[in-house]
Tab-separated table of C-alpha atoms in Angstrom:
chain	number	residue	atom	x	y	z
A	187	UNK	CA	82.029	69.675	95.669
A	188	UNK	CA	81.001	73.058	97.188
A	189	UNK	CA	84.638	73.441	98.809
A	190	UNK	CA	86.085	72.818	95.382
A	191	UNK	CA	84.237	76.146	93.812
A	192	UNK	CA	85.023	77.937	97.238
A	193	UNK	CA	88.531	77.234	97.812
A	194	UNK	CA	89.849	79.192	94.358
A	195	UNK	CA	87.363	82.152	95.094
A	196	UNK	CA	88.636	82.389	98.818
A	197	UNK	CA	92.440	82.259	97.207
A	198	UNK	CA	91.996	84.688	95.286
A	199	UNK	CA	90.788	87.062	98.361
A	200	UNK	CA	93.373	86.652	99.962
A	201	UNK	CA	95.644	87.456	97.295
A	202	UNK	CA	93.926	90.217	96.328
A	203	UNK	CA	93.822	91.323	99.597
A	204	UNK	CA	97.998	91.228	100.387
A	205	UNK	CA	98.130	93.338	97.143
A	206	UNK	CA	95.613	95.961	98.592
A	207	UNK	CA	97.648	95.948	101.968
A	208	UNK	CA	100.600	97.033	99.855
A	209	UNK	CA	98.526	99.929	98.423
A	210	UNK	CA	96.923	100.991	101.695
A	211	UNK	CA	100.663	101.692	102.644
A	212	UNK	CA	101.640	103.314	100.200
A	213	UNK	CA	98.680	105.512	100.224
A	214	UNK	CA	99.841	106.474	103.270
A	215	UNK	CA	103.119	107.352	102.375
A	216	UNK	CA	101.881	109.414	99.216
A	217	UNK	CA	99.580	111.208	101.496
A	218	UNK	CA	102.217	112.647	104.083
A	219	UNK	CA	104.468	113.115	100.601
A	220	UNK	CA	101.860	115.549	99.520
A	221	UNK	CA	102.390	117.675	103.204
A	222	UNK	CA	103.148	121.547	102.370
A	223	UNK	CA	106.713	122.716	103.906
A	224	UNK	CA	109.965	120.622	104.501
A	225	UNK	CA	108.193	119.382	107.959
A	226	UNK	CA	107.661	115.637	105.934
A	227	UNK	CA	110.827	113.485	106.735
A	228	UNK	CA	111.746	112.502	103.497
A	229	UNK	CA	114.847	110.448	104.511
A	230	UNK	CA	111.883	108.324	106.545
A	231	UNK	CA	109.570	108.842	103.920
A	232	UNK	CA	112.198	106.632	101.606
A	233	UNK	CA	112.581	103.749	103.871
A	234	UNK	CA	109.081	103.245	104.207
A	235	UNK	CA	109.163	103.201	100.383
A	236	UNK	CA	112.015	101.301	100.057
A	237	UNK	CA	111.059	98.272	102.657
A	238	UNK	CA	107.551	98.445	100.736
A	239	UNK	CA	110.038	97.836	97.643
A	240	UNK	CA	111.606	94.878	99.384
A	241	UNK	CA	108.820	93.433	100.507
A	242	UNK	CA	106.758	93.254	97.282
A	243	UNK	CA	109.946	92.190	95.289
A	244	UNK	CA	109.490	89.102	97.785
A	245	UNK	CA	105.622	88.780	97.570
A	246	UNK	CA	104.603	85.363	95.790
A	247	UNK	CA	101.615	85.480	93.966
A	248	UNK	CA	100.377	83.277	90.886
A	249	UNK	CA	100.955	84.466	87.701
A	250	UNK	CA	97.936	84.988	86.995
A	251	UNK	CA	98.351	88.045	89.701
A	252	UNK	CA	101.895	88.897	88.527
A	253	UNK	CA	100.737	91.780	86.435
A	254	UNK	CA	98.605	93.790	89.472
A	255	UNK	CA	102.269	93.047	91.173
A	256	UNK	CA	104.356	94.814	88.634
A	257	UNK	CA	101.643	97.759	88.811
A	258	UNK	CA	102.536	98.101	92.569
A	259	UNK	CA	106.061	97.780	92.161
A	260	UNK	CA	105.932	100.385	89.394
A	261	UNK	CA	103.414	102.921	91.825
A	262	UNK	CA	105.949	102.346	94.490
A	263	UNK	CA	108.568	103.207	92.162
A	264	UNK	CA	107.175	106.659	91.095
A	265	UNK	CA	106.773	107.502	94.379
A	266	UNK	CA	110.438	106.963	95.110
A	267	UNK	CA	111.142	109.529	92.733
A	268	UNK	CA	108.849	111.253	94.107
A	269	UNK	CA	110.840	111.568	97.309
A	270	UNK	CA	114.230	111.602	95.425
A	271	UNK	CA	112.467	114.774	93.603
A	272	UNK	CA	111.478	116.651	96.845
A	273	UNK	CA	114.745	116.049	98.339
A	274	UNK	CA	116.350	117.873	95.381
A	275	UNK	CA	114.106	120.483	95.697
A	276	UNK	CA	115.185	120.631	99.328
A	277	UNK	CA	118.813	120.409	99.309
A	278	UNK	CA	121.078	123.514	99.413
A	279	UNK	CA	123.000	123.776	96.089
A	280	UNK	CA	126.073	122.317	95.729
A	281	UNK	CA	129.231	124.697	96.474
């Protein structure tokens, strides 16, 4: 009977936890975004961001977890514009 009250708590660390991981990454990310000067790889910078993408589109959690997942994928989302917005900023004009 103790197992039985244990094993939904300890599921739900975990999934909590694989969500977290996804932040912790893309805190990272955000962090060397916010770097003064064009010395941030931005083209790197997006395929972090996009294989984050790709791997929470993949992530299985319940649903009762499906709305902290569409929070990620829509933080990981404004930080690709993010990038996309810096790289404009970047680039030479157009000639």
């Amino acid at each position: 009977l103790p197992l039985a009250s244990i094993l939904p708590r300890l599921f739900a660390m975990v999934t909590e936890r694989r969500i977290f991981g996804f932040y912790r990454e893309l805190k990272l990310v955000e962090r060397e975004l916010e770097l003064p000067g064009e010395a941030v790889a931005l083209d790197r910078l997006a395929g972090e961001l996009e294989a984050l993408d790709r791997r929470a589109n993949h992530l299985w959690v319940p649903l009762s977890y499906s709305q902290r997942l569409f929070i990620l994928k829509s933080h990981v989302a404004l930080a690709q514009e993010q990038v996309e917005k810096r790289r404009s900023a970047v680039a030479p004009p157009a000639t």
